[in-house]
Coordinates of C-alpha atoms in Angstrom, one line a residue:
X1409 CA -7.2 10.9 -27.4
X1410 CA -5.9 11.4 -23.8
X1411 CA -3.7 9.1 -22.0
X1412 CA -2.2 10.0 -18.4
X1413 CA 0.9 7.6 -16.9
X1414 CA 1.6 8.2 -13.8
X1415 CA 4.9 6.6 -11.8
X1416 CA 5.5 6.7 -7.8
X1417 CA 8.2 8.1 -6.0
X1418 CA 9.5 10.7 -8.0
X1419 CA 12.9 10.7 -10.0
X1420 CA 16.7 11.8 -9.4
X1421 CA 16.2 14.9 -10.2
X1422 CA 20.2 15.5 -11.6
X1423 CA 19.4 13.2 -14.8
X1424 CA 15.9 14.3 -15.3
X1425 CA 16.1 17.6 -16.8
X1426 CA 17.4 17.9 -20.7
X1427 CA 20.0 20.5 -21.6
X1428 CA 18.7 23.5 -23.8
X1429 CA 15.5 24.8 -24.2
X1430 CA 13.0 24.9 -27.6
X1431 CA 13.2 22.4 -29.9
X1432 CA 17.2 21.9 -29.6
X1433 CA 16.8 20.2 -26.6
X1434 CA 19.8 17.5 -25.5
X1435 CA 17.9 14.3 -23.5
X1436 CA 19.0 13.8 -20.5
X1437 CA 20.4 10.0 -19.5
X1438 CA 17.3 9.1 -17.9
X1439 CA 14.8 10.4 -21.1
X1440 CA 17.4 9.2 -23.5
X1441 CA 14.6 6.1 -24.6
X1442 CA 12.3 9.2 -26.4
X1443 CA 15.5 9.1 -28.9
X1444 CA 12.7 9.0 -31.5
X1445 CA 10.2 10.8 -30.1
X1446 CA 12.2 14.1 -29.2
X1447 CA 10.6 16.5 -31.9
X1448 CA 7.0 15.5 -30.8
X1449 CA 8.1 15.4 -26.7
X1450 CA 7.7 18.4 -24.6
X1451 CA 9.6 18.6 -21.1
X1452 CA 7.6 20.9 -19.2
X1453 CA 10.4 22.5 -16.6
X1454 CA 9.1 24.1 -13.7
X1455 CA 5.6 22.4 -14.0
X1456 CA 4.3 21.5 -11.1
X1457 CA 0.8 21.6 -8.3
X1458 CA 1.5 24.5 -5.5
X1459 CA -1.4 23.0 -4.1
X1460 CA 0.3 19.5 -3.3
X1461 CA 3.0 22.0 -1.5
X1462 CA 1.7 20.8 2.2
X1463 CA 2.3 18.2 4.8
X1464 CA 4.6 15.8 4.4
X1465 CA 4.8 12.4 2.8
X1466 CA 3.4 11.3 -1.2
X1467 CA -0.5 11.1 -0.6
X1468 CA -1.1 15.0 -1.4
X1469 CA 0.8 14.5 -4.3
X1470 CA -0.9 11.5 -5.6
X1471 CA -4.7 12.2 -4.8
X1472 CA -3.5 16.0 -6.4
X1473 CA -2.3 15.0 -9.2
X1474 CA -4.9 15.4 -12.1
X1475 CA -7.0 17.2 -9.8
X1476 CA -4.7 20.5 -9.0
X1477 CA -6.0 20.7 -5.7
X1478 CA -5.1 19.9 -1.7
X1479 CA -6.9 16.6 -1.0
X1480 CA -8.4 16.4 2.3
X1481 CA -6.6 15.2 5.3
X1482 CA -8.3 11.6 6.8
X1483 CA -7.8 8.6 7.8
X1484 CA -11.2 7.3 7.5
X1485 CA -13.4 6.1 3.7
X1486 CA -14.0 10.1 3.8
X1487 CA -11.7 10.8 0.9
X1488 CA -12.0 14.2 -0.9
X1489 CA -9.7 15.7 -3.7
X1490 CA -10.9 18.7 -4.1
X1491 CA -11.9 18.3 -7.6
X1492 CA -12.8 16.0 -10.2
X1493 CA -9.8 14.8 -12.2
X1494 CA -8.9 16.3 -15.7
X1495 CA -9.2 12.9 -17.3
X1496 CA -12.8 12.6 -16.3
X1497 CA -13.5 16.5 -17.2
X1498 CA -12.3 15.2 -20.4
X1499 CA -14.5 12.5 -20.0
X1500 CA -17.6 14.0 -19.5
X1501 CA -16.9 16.4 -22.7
X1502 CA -16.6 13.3 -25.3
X1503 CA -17.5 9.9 -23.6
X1504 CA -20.9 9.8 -24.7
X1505 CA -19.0 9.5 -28.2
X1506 CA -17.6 6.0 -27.2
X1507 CA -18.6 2.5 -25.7
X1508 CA -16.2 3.5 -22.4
X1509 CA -15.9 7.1 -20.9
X1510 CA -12.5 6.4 -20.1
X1511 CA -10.5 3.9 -19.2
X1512 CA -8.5 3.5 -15.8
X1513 CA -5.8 0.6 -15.4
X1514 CA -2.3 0.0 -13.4
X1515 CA -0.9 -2.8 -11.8
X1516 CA -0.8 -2.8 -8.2
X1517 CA -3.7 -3.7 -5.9
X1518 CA -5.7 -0.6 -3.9
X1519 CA -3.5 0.1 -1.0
X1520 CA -5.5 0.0 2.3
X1521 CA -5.0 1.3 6.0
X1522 CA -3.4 4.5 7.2
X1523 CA 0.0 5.7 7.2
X1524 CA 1.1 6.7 10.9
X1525 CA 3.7 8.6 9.9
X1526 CA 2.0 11.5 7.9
X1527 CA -1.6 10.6 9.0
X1528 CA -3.4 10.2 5.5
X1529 CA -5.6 6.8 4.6
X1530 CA -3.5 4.8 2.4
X1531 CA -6.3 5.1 -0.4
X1532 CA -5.7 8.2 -1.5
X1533 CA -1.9 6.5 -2.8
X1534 CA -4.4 4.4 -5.1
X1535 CA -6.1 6.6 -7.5
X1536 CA -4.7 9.9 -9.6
X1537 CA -8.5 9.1 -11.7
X1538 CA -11.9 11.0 -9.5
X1539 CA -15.2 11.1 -11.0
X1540 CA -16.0 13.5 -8.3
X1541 CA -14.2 15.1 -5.3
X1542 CA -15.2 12.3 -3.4
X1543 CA -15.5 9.4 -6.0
X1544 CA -12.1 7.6 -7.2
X1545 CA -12.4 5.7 -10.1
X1546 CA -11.9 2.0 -9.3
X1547 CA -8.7 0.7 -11.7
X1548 CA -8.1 -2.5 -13.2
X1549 CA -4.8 -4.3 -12.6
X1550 CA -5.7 -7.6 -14.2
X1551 CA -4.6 -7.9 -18.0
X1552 CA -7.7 -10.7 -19.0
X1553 CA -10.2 -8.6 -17.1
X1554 CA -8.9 -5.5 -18.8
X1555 CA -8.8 -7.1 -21.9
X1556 CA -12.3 -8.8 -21.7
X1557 CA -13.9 -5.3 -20.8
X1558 CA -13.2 -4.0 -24.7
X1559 CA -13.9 -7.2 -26.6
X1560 CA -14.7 -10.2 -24.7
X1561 CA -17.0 -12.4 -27.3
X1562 CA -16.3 -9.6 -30.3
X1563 CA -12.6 -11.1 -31.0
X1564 CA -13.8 -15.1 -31.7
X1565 CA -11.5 -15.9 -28.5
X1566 CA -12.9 -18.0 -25.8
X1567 CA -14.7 -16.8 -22.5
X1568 CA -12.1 -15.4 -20.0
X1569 CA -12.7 -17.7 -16.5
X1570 CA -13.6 -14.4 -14.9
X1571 CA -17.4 -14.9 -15.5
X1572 CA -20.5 -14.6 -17.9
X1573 CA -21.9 -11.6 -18.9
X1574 CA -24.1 -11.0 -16.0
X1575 CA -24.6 -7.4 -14.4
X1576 CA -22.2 -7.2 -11.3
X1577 CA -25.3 -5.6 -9.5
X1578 CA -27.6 -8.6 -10.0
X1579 CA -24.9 -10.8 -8.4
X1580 CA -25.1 -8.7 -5.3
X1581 CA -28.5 -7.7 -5.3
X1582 CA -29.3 -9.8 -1.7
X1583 CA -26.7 -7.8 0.0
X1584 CA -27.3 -5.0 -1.7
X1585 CA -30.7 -4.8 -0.2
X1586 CA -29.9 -6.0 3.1
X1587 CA -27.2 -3.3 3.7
X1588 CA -29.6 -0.7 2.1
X1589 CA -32.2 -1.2 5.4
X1590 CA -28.7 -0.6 7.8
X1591 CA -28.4 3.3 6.2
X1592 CA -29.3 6.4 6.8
X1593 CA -30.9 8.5 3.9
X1594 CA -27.9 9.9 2.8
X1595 CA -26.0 7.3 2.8
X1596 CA -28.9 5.1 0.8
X1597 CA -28.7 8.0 -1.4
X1598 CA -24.8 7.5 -1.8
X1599 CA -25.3 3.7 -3.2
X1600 CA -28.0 4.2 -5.2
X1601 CA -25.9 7.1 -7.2
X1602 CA -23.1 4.7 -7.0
X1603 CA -25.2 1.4 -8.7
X1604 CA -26.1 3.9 -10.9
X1605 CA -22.8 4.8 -12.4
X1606 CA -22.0 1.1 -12.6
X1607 CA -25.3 0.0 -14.3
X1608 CA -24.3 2.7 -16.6
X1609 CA -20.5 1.7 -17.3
X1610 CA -22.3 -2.1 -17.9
X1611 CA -24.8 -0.9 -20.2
X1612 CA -22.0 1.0 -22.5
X1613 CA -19.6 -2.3 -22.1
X1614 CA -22.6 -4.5 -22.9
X1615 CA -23.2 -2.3 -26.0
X1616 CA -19.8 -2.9 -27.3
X1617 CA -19.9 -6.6 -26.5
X1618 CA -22.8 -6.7 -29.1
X1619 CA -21.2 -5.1 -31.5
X1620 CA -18.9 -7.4 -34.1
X1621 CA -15.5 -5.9 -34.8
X1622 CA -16.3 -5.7 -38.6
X1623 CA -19.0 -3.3 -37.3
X1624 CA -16.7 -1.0 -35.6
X1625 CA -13.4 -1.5 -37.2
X1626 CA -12.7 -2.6 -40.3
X1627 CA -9.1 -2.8 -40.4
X1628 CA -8.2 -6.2 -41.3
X1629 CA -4.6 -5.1 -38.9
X1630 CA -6.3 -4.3 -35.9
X1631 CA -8.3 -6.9 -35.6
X1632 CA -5.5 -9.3 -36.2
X1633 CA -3.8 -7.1 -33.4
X1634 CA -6.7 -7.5 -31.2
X1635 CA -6.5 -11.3 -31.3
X1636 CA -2.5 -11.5 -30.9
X1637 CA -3.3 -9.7 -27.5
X1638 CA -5.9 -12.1 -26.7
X1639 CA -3.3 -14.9 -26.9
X1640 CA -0.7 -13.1 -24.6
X1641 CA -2.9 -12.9 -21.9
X1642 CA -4.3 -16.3 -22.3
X1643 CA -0.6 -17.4 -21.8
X1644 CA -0.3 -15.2 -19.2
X1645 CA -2.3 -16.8 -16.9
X1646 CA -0.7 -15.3 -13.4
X1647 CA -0.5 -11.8 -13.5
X1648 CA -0.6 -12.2 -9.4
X1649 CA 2.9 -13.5 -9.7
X1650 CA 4.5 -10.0 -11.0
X1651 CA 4.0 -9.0 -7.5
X1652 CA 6.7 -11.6 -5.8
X1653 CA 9.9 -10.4 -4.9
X1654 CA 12.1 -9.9 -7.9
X1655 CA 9.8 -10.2 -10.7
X1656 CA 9.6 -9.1 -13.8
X1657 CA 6.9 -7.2 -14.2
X1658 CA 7.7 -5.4 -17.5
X1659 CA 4.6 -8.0 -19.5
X1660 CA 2.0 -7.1 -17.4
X1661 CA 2.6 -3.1 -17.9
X1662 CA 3.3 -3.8 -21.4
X1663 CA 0.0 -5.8 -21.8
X1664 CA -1.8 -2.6 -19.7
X1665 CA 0.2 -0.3 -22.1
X1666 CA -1.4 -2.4 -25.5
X1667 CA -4.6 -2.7 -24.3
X1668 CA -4.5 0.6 -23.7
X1669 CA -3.5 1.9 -27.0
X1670 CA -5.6 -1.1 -28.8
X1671 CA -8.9 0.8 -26.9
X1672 CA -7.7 4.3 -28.9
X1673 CA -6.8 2.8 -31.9
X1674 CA -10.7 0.9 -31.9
X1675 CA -12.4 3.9 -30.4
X1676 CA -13.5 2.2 -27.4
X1677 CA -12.4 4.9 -25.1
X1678 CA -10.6 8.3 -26.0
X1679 CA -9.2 9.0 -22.3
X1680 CA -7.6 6.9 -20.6
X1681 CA -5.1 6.5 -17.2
X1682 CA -2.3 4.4 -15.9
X1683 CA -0.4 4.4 -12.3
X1684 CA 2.9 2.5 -12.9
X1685 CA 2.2 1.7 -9.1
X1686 CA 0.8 3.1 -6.0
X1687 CA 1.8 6.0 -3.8
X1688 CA 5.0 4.9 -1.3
X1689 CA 5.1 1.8 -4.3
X1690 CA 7.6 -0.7 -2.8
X1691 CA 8.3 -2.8 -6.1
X1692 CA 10.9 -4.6 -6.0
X1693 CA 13.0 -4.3 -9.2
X1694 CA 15.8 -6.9 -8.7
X1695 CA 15.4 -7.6 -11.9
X1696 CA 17.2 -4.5 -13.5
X1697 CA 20.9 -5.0 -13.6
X1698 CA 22.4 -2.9 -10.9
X1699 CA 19.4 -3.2 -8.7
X1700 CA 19.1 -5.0 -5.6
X1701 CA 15.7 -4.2 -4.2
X1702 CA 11.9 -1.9 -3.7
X1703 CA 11.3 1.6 -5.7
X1704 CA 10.6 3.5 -2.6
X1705 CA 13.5 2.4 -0.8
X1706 CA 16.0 3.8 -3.4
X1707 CA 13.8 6.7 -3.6
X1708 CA 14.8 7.9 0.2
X1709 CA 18.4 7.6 -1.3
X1710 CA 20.2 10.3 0.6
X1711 CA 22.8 11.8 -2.5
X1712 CA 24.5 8.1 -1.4
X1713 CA 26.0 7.1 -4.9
X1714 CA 24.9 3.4 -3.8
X1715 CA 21.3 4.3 -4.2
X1716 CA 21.3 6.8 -7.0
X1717 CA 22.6 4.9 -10.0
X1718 CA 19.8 2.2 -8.7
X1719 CA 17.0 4.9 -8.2
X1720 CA 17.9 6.3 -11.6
X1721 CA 18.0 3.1 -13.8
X1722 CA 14.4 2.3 -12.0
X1723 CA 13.0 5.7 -13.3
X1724 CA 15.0 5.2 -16.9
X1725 CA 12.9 1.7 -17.1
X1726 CA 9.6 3.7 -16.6
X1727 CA 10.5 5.7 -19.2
X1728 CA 11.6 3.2 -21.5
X1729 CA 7.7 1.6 -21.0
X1730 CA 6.3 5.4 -21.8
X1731 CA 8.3 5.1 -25.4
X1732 CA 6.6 1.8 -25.8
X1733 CA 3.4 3.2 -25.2
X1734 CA 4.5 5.9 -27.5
X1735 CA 6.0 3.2 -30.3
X1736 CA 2.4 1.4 -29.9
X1737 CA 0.4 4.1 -31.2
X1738 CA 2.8 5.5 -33.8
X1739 CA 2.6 1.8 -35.2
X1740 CA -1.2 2.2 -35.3
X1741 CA -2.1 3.7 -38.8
X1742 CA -5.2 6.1 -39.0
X1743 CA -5.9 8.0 -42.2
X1744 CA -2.7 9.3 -43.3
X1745 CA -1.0 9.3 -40.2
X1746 CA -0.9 7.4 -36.8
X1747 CA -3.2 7.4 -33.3
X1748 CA -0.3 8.8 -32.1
X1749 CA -1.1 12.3 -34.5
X1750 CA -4.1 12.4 -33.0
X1751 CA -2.9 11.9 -29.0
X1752 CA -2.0 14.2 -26.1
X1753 CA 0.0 11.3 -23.9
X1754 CA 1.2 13.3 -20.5
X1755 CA 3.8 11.6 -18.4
X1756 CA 5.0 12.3 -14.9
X1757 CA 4.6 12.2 -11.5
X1758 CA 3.6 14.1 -7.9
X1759 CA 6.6 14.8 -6.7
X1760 CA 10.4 15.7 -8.2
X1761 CA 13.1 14.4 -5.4
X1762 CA 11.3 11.1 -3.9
X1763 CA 14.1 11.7 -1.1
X1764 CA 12.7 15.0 0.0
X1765 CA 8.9 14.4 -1.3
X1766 CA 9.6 17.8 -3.1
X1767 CA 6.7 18.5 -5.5
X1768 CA 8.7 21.9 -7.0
X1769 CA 9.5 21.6 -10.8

């Protein structure tokens, strides 16, 4: 399995970087939650996309990220990355295997408008997942629809309030049709290529909806796990409210982060994304000791010692979320060892220094 995390805004780069090099490595205050990860973790110094190394601001660096390419400068719906994503290369090598291709989630709603000051549509700050150069792959940020995509009516729990099992494109089909008359060829062309990939991603969720977990996993533990999960996120009946001023938001990435790793361990998916938050993410994260207000505004911290300790506890929390992620799957057992043994879990972000937008290293 694959999984990519991405987090916004960069990190203080003074606490990032371990001491050392090989396999003696000394963490650095910020990675000190991989403790008990070390001898599986690689730090990759002096990674980084030279093709992100342009204009100004986090949108290159974002819409670049899995793709190694210089996205296309708009401010229009005529987004192009340059390339499809590595995550759905991967995809398109072992999907067919599973009920779901892949698997895109995060947390924060897709970001609309245009930013003024570096002249880029606000949606490339949404996605780091493209099925195509000009095709993002839509992400879910709601833990009960996430959750009801893998195993909605295969778990015993009740029907989410989210809806039946009826196709999306049926719902729609009126409109569809009307708005279909209003295009060009090309652009009729477009949407039927696009209610063609969704038809598809139905038929494959459909498939695994019919299937009964003793069918397709037969561990007695994960299906026990499954059905903990379900009862989370039936008590989590707001995920909406993470996003108030202040909130905690740490249960509705962990819930993300287990229905993530629940998808490997049942072989509903084998790649997978998550974006901690948007491009320019202005979460507030009032609720960490020491912190008094949004990611992005601590990012721009100016080496003032007021906003680096805040800036770097922010980042240290995002990595303590990756070792949960990390503890999640080692606590999965499959064959002799873990899902973990059998996962390539990448970590990072677009940029280094969120104060300079520096993408180097």
């Amino acid at each position: 399995r694959c999984a990519c995390l991405y987090m916004p805004n960069g990190t203080r780069p003074d606490r990032w970087t371990p001491e050392g090099e090989g396999s003696t490595f000394q963490l650095s205050p910020i990675l000190a939650p991989l403790q008990a990860h070390q001898s599986e973790l690689l730090v990759l110094t002096q990674l980084w996309n030279a093709a992100t190394n342009t204009g100004d601001g986090h949108y290159v660096k974002t819409g670049g990220f899995l793709t190694s390419t210089t996205i296309t400068r708009t401010t229009g719906a005529d987004l192009c990355s340059g390339n499809t994503s590595m995550d759905q290369w991967m995809a398109r090598q072992v999907g067919h295997l599973t009920p779901l291709p892949s698997l895109e989630l995060g947390i924060e709603p897709i970001t609309t408008g245009v930013d003024t000051n570096v002249g880029f549509t606000r949606l490339y700050g949404s996605h780091i997942s493209w099925a195509t150069p000009t095709t993002p792959c839509a992400k879910e940020i709601n833990p009960r629809r996430a959750f009801d995509r893998l195993f909605r009516n295969a778990s015993g729990l009740p029907a989410s309030r989210f809806g039946d099992n009826s196709s999306v494109l049926d719902l729609v089909a009126g409109d569809a049709q009307r708005l279909r008359q209003q295009l060009g060829k090309a652009d009729q062309q477009k949407m039927a290529e696009y209610f063609e990939s969704v038809r598809s991603v139905e038929h494959r969720i459909e498939w695994a909806r019919r299937r009964s977990l003793g069918e397709y996993m037969e561990d007695p533990a994960a299906r026990a796990e499954i059905q903990r999960l379900g009862q989370r996120i039936n008590l989590y009946s707001d995920p909406a409210r993470a996003s108030q001023r202040g909130i905690n938001h740490t249960e509705q990435v962990r819930l993300m982060l287990d229905i993530m790793a629940l998808a490997f361990w049942t072989d509903s998916t084998r790649v997978s994304t998550f974006m901690f938050g948007n491009a320019v993410s202005g979460r507030n994260f009032s609720f960490l000791d020491g912190v008094k207000g949004g990611h992005h505004e601590y990012s721009h911290h100016e080496n003032r010692p007021e906003k680096l300790a805040p800036y770097e506890r922010i980042t240290r929390w995002h990595i303590e979320q990756y070792a949960y992620f990390l503890d999640r799957l080692r606590s999965m057992k499959e064959g002799t060892g873990s899902v973990l043994d059998q996962s390539m879990i990448l970590f990072g972000a677009g940029m280094r220094d969120g104060n300079s937008h520096n993408p180097i290293n």
